Short mmCIF file of C-alpha atoms and ligand atoms in Angstrom, two decimals:
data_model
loop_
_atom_site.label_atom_id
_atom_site.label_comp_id
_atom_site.label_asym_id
_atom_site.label_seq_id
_atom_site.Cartn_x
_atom_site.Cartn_y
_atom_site.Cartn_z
CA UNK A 231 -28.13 -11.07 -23.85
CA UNK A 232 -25.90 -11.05 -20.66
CA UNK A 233 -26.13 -13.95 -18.68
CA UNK A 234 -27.58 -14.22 -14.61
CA UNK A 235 -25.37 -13.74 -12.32
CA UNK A 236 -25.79 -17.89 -11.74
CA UNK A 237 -24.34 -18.48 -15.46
CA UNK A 238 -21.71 -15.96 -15.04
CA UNK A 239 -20.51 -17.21 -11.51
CA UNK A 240 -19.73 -20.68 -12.84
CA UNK A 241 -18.29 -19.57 -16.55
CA UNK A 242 -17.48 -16.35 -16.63
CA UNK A 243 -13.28 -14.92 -16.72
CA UNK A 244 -12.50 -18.84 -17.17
CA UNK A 245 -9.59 -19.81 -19.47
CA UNK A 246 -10.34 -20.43 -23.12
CA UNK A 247 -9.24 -22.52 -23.67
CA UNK A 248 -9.13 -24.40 -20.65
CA UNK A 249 -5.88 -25.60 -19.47
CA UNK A 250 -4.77 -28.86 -20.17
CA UNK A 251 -8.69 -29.01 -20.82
CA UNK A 252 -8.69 -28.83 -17.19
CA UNK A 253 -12.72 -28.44 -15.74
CA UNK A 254 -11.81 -26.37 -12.54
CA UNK A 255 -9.31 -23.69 -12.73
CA UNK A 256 -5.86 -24.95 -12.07
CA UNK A 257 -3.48 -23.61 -9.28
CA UNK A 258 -0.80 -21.99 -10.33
CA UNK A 259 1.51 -22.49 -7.08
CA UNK A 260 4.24 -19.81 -9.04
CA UNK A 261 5.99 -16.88 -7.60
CA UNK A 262 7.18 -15.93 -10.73
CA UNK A 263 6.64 -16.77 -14.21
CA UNK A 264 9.44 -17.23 -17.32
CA UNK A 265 10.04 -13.48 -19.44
CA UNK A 266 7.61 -13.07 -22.05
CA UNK A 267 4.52 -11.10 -21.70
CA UNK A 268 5.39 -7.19 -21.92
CA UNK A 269 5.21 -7.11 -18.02
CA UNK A 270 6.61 -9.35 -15.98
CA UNK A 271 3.84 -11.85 -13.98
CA UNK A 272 4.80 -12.07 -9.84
CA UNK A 273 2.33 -12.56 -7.55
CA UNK A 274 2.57 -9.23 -5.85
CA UNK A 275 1.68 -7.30 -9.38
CA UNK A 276 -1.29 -9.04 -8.96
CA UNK A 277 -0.88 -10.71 -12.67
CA UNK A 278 -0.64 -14.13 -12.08
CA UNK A 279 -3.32 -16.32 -13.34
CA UNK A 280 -5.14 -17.18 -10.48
CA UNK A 281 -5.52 -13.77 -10.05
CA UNK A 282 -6.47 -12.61 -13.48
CA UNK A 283 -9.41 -15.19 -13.55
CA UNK A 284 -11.09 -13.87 -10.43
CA UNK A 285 -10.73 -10.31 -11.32
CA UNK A 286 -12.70 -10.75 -14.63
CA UNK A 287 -15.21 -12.80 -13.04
CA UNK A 288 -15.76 -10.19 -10.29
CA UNK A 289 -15.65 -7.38 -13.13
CA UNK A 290 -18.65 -9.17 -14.68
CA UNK A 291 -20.82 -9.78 -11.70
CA UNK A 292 -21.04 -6.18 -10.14
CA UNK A 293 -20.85 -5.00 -14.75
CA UNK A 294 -17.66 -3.46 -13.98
CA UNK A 295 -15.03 -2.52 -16.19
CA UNK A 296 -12.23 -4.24 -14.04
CA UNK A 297 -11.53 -5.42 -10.68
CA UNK A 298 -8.67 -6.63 -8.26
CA UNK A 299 -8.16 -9.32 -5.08
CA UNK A 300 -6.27 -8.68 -2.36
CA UNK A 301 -5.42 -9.91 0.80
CA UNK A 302 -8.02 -8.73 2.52
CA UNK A 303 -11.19 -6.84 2.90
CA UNK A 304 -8.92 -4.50 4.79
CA UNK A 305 -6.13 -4.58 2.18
CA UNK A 306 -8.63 -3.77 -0.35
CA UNK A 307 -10.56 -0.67 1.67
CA UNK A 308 -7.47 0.97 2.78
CA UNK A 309 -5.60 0.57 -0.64
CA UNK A 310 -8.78 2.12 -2.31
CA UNK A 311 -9.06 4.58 -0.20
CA UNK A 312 -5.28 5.41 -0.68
CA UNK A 313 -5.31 5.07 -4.38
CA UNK A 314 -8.39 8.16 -4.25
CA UNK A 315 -6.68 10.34 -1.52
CA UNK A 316 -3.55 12.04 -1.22
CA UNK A 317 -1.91 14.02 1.76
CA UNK A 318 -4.27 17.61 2.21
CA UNK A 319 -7.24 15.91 0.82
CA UNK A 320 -10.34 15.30 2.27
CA UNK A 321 -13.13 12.48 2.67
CA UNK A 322 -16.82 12.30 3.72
CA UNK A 323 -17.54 8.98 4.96
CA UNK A 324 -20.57 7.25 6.98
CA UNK A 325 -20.68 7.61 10.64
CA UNK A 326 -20.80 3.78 11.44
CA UNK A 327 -18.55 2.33 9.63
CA UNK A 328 -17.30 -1.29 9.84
CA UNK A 329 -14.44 -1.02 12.57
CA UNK A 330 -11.30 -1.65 11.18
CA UNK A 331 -12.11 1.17 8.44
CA UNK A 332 -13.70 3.48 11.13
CA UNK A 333 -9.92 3.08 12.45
CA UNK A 334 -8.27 3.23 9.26
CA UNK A 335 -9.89 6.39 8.83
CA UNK A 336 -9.80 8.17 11.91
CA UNK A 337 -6.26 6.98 12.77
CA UNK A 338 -4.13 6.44 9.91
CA UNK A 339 -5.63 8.87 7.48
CA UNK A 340 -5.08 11.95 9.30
CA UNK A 341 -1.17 10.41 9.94
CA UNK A 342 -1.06 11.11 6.28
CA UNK A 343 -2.32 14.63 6.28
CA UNK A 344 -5.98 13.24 5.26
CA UNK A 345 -8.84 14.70 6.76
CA UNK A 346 -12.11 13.37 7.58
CA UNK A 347 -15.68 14.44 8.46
CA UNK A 348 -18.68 11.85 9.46
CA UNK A 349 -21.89 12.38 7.32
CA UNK A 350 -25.26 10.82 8.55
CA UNK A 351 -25.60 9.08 5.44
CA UNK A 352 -29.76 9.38 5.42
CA UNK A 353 -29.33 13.16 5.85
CA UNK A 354 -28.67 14.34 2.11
CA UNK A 355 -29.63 18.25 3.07
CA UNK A 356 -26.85 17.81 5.43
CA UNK A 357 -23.52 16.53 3.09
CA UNK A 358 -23.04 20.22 1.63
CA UNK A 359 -22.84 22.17 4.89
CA UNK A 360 -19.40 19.47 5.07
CA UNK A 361 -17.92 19.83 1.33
CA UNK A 362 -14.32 21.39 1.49
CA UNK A 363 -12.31 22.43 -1.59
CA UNK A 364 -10.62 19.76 -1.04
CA UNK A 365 -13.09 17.13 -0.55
CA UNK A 366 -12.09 14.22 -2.79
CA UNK A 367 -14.37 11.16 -2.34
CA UNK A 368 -17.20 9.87 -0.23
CA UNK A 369 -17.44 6.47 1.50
CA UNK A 370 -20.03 4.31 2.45
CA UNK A 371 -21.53 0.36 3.42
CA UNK A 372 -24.53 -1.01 1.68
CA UNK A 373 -25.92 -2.29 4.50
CA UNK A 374 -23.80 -1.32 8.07
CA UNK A 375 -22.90 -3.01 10.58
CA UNK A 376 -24.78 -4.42 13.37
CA UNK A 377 -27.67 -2.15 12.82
CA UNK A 378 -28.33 -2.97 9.15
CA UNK A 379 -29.20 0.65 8.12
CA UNK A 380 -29.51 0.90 4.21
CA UNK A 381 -28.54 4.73 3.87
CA UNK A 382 -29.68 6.81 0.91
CA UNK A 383 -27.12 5.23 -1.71
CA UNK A 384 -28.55 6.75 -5.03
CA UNK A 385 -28.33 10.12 -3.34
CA UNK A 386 -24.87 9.14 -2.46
CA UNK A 387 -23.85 8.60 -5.95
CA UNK A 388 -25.96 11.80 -7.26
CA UNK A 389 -24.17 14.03 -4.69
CA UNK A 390 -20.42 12.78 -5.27
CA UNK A 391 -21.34 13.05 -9.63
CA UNK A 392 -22.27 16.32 -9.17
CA UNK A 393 -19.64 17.46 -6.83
CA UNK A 394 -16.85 15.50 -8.74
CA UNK A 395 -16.29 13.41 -5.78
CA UNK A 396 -14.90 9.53 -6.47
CA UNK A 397 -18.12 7.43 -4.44
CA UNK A 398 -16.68 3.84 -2.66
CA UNK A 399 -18.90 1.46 -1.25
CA UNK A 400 -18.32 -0.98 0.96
CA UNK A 401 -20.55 -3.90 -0.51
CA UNK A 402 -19.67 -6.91 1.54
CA UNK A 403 -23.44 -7.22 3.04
CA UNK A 404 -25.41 -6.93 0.25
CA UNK A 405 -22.82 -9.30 -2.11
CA UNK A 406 -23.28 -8.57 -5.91
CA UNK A 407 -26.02 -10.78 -5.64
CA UNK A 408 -28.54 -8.91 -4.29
CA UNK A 409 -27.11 -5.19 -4.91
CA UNK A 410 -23.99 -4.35 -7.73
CA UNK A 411 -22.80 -0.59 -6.50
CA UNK A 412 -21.02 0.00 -10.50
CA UNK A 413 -24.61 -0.41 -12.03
CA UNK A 414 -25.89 2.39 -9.74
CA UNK A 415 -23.19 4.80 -10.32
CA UNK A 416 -20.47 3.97 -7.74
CA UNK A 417 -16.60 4.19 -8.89
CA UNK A 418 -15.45 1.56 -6.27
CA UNK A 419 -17.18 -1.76 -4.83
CA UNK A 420 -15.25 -3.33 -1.85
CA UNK A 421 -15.56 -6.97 -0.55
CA UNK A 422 -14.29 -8.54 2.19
CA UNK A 423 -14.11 -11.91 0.02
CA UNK A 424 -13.76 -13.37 3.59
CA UNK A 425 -16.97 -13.11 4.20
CA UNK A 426 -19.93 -13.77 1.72
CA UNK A 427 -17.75 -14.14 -1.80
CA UNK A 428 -15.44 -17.19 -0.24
CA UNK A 429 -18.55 -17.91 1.83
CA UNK A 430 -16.73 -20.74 3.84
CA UNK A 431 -14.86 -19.23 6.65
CA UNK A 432 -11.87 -20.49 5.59
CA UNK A 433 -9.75 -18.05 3.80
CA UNK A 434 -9.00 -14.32 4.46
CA UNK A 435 -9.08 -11.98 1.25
CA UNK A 436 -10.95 -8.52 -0.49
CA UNK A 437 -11.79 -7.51 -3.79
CA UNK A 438 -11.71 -4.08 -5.48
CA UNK A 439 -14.01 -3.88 -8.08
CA UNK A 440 -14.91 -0.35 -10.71
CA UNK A 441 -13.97 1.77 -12.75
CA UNK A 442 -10.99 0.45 -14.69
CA UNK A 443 -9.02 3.56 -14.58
CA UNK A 444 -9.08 3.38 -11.11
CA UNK A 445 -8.60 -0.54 -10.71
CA UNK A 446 -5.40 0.16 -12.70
CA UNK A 447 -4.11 2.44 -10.35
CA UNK A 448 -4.99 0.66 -7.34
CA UNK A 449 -3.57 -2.07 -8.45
CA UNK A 450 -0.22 -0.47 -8.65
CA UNK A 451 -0.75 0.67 -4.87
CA UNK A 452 -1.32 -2.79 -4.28
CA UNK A 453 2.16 -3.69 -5.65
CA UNK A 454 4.19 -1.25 -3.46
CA UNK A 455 1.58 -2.35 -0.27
CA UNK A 456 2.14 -5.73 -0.83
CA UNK A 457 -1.42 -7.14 -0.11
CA UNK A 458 -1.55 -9.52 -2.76
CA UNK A 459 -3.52 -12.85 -2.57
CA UNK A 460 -2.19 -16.14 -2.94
CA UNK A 461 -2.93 -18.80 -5.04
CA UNK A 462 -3.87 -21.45 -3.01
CA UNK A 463 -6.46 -18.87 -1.54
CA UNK A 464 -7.05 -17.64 -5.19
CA UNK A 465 -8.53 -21.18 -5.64
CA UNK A 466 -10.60 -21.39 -2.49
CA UNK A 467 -12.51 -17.99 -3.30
CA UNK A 468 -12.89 -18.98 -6.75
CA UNK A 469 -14.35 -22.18 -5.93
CA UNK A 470 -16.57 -20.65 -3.23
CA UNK A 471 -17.46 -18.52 -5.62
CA UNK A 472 -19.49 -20.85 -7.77
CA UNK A 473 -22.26 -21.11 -5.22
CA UNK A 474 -22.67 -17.39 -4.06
CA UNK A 475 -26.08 -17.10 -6.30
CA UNK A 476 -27.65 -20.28 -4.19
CA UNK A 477 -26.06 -18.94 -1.08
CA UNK A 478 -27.05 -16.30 -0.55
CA UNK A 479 -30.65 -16.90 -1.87
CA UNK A 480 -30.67 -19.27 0.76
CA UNK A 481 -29.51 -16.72 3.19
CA UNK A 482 -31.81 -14.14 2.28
CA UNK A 483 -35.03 -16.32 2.74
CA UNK A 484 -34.08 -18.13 5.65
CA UNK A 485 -32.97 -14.69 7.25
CA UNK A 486 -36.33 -13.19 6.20
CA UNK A 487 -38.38 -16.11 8.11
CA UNK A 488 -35.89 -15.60 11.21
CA UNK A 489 -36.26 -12.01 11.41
CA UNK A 490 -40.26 -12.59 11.16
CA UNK A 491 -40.45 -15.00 13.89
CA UNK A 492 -38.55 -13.35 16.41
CA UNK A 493 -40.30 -9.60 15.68
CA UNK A 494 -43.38 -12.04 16.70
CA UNK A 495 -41.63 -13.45 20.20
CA UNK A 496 -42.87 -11.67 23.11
CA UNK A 497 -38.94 -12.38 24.62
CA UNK A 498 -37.75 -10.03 21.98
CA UNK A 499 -37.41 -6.51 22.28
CA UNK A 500 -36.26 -5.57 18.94
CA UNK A 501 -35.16 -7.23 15.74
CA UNK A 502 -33.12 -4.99 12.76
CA UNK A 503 -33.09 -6.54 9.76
CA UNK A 504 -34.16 -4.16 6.28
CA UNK A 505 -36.77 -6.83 4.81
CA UNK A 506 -38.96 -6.75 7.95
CA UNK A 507 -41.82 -3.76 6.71
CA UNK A 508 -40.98 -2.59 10.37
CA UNK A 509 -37.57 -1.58 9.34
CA UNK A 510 -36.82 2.23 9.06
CA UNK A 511 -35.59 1.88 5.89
CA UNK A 512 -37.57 -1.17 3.99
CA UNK A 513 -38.68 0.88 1.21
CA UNK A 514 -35.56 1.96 0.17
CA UNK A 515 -33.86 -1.13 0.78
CA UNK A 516 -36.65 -2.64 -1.51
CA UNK A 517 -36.20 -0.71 -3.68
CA UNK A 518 -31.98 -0.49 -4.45
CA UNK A 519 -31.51 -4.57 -3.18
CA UNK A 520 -32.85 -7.89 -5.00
CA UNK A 521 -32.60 -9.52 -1.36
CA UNK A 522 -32.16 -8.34 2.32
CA UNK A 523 -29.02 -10.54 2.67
CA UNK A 524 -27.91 -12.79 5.48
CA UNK A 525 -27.34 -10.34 8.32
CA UNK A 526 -29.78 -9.45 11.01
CA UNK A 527 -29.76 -8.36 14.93
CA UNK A 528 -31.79 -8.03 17.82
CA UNK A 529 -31.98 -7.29 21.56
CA UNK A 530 -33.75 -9.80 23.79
CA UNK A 531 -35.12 -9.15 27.28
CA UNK A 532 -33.25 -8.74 30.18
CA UNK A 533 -30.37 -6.66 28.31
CA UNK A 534 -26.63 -8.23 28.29
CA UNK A 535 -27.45 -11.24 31.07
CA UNK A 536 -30.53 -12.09 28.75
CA UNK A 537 -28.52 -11.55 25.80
CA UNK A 538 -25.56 -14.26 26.87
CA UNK A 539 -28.15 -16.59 28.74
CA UNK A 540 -29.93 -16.70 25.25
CA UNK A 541 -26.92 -17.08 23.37
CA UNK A 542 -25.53 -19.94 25.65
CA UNK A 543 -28.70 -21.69 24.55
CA UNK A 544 -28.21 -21.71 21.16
CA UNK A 545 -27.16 -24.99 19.65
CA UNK A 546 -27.38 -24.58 15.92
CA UNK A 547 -25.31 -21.41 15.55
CA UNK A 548 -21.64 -21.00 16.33
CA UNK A 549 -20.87 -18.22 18.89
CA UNK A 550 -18.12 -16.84 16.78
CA UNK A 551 -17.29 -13.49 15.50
CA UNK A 552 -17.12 -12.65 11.49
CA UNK A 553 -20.04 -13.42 8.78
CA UNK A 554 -20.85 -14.74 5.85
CA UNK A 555 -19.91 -18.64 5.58
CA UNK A 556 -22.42 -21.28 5.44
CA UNK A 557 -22.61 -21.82 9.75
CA UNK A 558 -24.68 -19.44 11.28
CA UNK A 559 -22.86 -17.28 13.76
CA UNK A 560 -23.62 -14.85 16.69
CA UNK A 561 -21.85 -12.70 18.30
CA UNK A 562 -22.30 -9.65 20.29
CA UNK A 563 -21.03 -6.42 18.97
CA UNK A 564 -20.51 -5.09 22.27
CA UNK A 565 -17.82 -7.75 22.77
CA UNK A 566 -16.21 -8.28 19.30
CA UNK A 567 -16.93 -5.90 16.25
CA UNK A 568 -17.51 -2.68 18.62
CA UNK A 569 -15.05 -3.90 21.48
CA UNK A 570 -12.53 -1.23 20.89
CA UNK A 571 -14.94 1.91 21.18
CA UNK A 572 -16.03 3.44 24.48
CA UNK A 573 -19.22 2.29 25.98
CA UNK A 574 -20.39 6.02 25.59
CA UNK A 575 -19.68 5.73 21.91
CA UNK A 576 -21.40 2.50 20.98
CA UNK A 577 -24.54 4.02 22.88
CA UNK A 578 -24.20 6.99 20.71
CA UNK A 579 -24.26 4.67 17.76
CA UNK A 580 -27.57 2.82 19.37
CA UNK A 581 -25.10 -0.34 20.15
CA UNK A 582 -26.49 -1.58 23.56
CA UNK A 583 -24.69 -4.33 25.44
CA UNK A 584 -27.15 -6.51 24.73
CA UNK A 585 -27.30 -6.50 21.19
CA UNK A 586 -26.88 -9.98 19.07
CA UNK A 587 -25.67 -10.13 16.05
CA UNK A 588 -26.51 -13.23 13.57
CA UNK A 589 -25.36 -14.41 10.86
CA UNK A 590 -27.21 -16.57 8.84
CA UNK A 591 -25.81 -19.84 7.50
CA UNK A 592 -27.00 -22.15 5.36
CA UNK A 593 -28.86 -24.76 7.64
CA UNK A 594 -32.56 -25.84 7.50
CA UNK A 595 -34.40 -22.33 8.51
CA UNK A 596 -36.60 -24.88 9.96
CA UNK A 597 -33.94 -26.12 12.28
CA UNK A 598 -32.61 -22.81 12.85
CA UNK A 599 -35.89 -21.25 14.06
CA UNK A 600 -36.36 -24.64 16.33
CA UNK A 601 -33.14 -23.64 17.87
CA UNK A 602 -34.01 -19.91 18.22
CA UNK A 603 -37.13 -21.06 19.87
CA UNK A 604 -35.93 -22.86 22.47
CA UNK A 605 -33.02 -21.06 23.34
CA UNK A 606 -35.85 -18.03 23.95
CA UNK A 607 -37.70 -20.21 26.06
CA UNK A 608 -34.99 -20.26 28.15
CA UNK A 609 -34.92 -17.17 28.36
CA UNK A 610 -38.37 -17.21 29.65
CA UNK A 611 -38.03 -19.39 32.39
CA UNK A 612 -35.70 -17.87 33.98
CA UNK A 613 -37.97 -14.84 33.75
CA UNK A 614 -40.71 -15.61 35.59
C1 PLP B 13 -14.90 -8.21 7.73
C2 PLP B 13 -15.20 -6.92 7.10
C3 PLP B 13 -14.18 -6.09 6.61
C4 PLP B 13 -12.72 -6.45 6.76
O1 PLP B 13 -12.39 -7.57 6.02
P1 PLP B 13 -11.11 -8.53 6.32
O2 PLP B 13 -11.25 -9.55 5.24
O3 PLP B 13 -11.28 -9.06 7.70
O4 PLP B 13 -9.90 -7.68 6.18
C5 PLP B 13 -14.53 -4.92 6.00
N1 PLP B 13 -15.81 -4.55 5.86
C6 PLP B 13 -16.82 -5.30 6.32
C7 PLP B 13 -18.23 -4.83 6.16
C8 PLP B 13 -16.55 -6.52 6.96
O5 PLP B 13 -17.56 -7.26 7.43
#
C-alpha cells in the first residue's frame, strides 16, 4: 500500500542507510565531490545529495516519476518552459498568470522566436480556434492569482493528450497536498518551494516535478542556466517540508472559516475564495482539490481608502507581499503582485484597487477572525 502523503513527507527519498545514523538529513556544505560515481556530483548538475533527497521525496508526493529543485519558483517555470519550447514554437497559456511568468512569457519568449496566445482557461470550445502547427505545450495555475479561479484542469490535460501538446501546471496554490497535477495527467508540476513547500518565509527556491524524461532534460537546462539550489537552503525546504501535511490542513480550515465570516460582514463587498459554495467554480474545485488551500481575497467597502484603512487595522497579519509561510499576510495586488501592469489591464483582469489579498498563516483562526473583526469595525466607523 503507498503511504499518506504525512508518512511519505517525513520518510520518504531519505538515506538508507542513514548517514552516520544521522536522524535529520545532513548538510552537505560541498561544491564538489571526490571522482567516482560515473558523473561527476557539483552542485550546479543538480546531483549533490541534498539535492537528490528532495527530488525523490517531491517525486513521491505529487506520484511522479522524478523531479528537480531549483533556485526558484521562477528558475523552475522558465527552465520548464524552456526545456518544452524551442525557437518557432508555440504555447497556449492562461490569461492570468502569476506575474513574473506572465512576463517571462510575453517578454522573453517571443525574444527567442516563441510565440504565445492567451486561452480563457474555462472556455474549452475556445482552445482549438488557437492551435497552430506548431503549438507545443499548454500552461496553466491550479488555483490563480489573486482571484483564485480553479480553471477546467482535466479538460486541460484531455485537450493537450489529444493534441500531443506537453501540459505544465503551475501548482504552488494548491501544494501536493490538496491537488498532485502528475496523478491527473499533467507532464510538469511547478512550485515555488518559497512559498507553501518551505512554508517559512525564509528561503527562496522551485521544484520541477513529472515525467522523468522530461525532468532529465530539464535538469540539463538547469546546468547550463545555472539555477541550482544550495545546500544550506536544500536543508531548510527539506525540513519545512516535514510539516506541509499539518500546514496546510491548518490553512485550509482556518481559510475556510475566514472566507465564511467575512462573505457574512455587511463591510464586505466580495470575498473569492473556491470553498465558499458562492464561488464560480466550487464544484469543480471540489471536485479536482482535497482542500481549498490557504489563499483567499476580497474587496471591502469604500474601494482602495477602505481597503488600506482596513488593512492598517489589522494586527494579526503582516502587511507583506508573497504567501505561503506560517504568518498570515496581506497585501494588495494593485500595489505588489499586479504593480507592473496598467491600471486598464488589471481592470480587464477584474483586479480593482481595492482588492486584498490574504494569506493565511498558521495562527489561532479564532484570533485571526477577532482581528478581521475589528479591523472591519473600523472600517465602519468611519463610515457612518
Ligand atoms: C511566487 C510565485 C512564483 C515565483 O516564485 P519565486 O520563488 O519567487 O521565484 C511563481 N508562481 C507562483 C504562483 C508564485 O506565487
Amino acid at each position: 500500500m503507498k503511504p499518506s502523503i504525512d508518512t511519505q513527507l517525513i520518510h520518504t527519498g531519505e538515506p538508507k542507510p542513514r548517514i552516520g545514523g544521522a536522524v535529520s538529513m545532513p548538510i552537505f556544505q560541498s561544491a564538489m565531490f571526490e571522482d567516482g560515481d560515473d558523473e561527476l556530483r557539483y552542485i550546479r548538475y543538480n546531483n549533490t545529495p541534498n539535492q537528490q533527497v528532495l527530488g525523490k521525496k517531491l517525486a513521491a508526493l505529487e506520484g511522479a516519476e522524478a523531479a528537480l529543485v531549483t533556485g526558484s519558483g521562477m528558475a523552475a517555470i522558465s527552465t520548464a518552459l524552456l526545456t518544452v519550447l524551442k525557437p518557432g514554437d508555440h504555447l497556449l497559456a492562461q490569461s492570468s498568470l502569476y506575474g513574473g511568468t506572465h512576463s517571462f512569457v510575453t517578454h522573453l519568449l517571443p525574444e527567442l522566436g516563441i510565440e504565445v496566445d492567451f486561452i480563457d482557461a474555462d472556455a474549452p470550445e475556445t482552445w482549438e480556434a488557437l492551435l497552430r502547427p506548431a503549438t507545443r505545450a499548454v500552461y496553466v495555475e491550479s488555483i490563480t492569482n489573486p482571484l483564485m479561479e480553479v480553471c477546467n484542469l482535466d479538460a486541460i490535460t484531455a485537450f493537450a493528450q489529444a493534441r500531443g501538446l506537453a501540459s505544465l501546471i503551475d501548482n504552488t496554490f494548491a501544494t501536493p497536498v490538496n491537488y498532485r497535477p502528475p496523478e491527473r495527467g499533467f507532464d510538469l508540476s511547478l512550485h515555488s518551494a518559497t512559498k507553501y513547500l518551505n512554508g517559512h518565509s525564509d528561503i527562496v527556491a522551485g521544484v520541477i516535478i513529472g515525467r522523468g524524461d522530461l525532468v532529465k532534460r530539464a535538469r540539463k537546462k538547469l546546468k547550463h542556466f545555472g539555477g541550482s539550489l544550495d545546500p544550506h537552503a536544500c536543508f531548510l525546504l527539506h525540513r519545512g517540508l516535514k510539516t506541509l501535511a499539518l500546514r496546510v490542513r491548518h490553512q485550509n480550515e482556518s481559510a475556510l472559516r475566514l472566507a465564511r465570516f467575512l462573505a457574512a460582514h455587511p463591510a464586505v463587498n466580495t470575498v473569492n475564495y473556491p470553498g465558499l459554495d458562492s464561488h464560480p467554480q466550487h464544484a469543480r474545485a471540489r471536485s479536482l482539490f482535497e482542500g481549498f488551500g490557504g489563499m483567499l481575497s476580497l474587496e471591502v467597502q469604500g474601494g482602495q481608502d477602505g481597503a488600506e484603512r482596513f488593512m492598517n487595522h489589522l494586527t494579526v497579519p503582516i502587511l507583506a507581499p508573497s504567501l505561503g509561510g506560517v504568518e498570515s499576510l496581506a497585501t494588495r495586488p494593485a500595489v505588489s503582485s499586479h504593480a507592473d501592469m496598467t491600471p486598464e489591464e488589471r481592470q480587464q483582469m477584474g483586479i480593482t484597487d481595492g482588492l486584498i489579498r490574504i494569506s493565511v498563516g498558521i495562527e489561532s483562526s479564532v484570533d485571526l477572525i477577532a482581528d478581521f473583526e475589528q479591523a472591519l469595525a473600523a472600517l465602519e466607523h468611519v463610515a457612518l
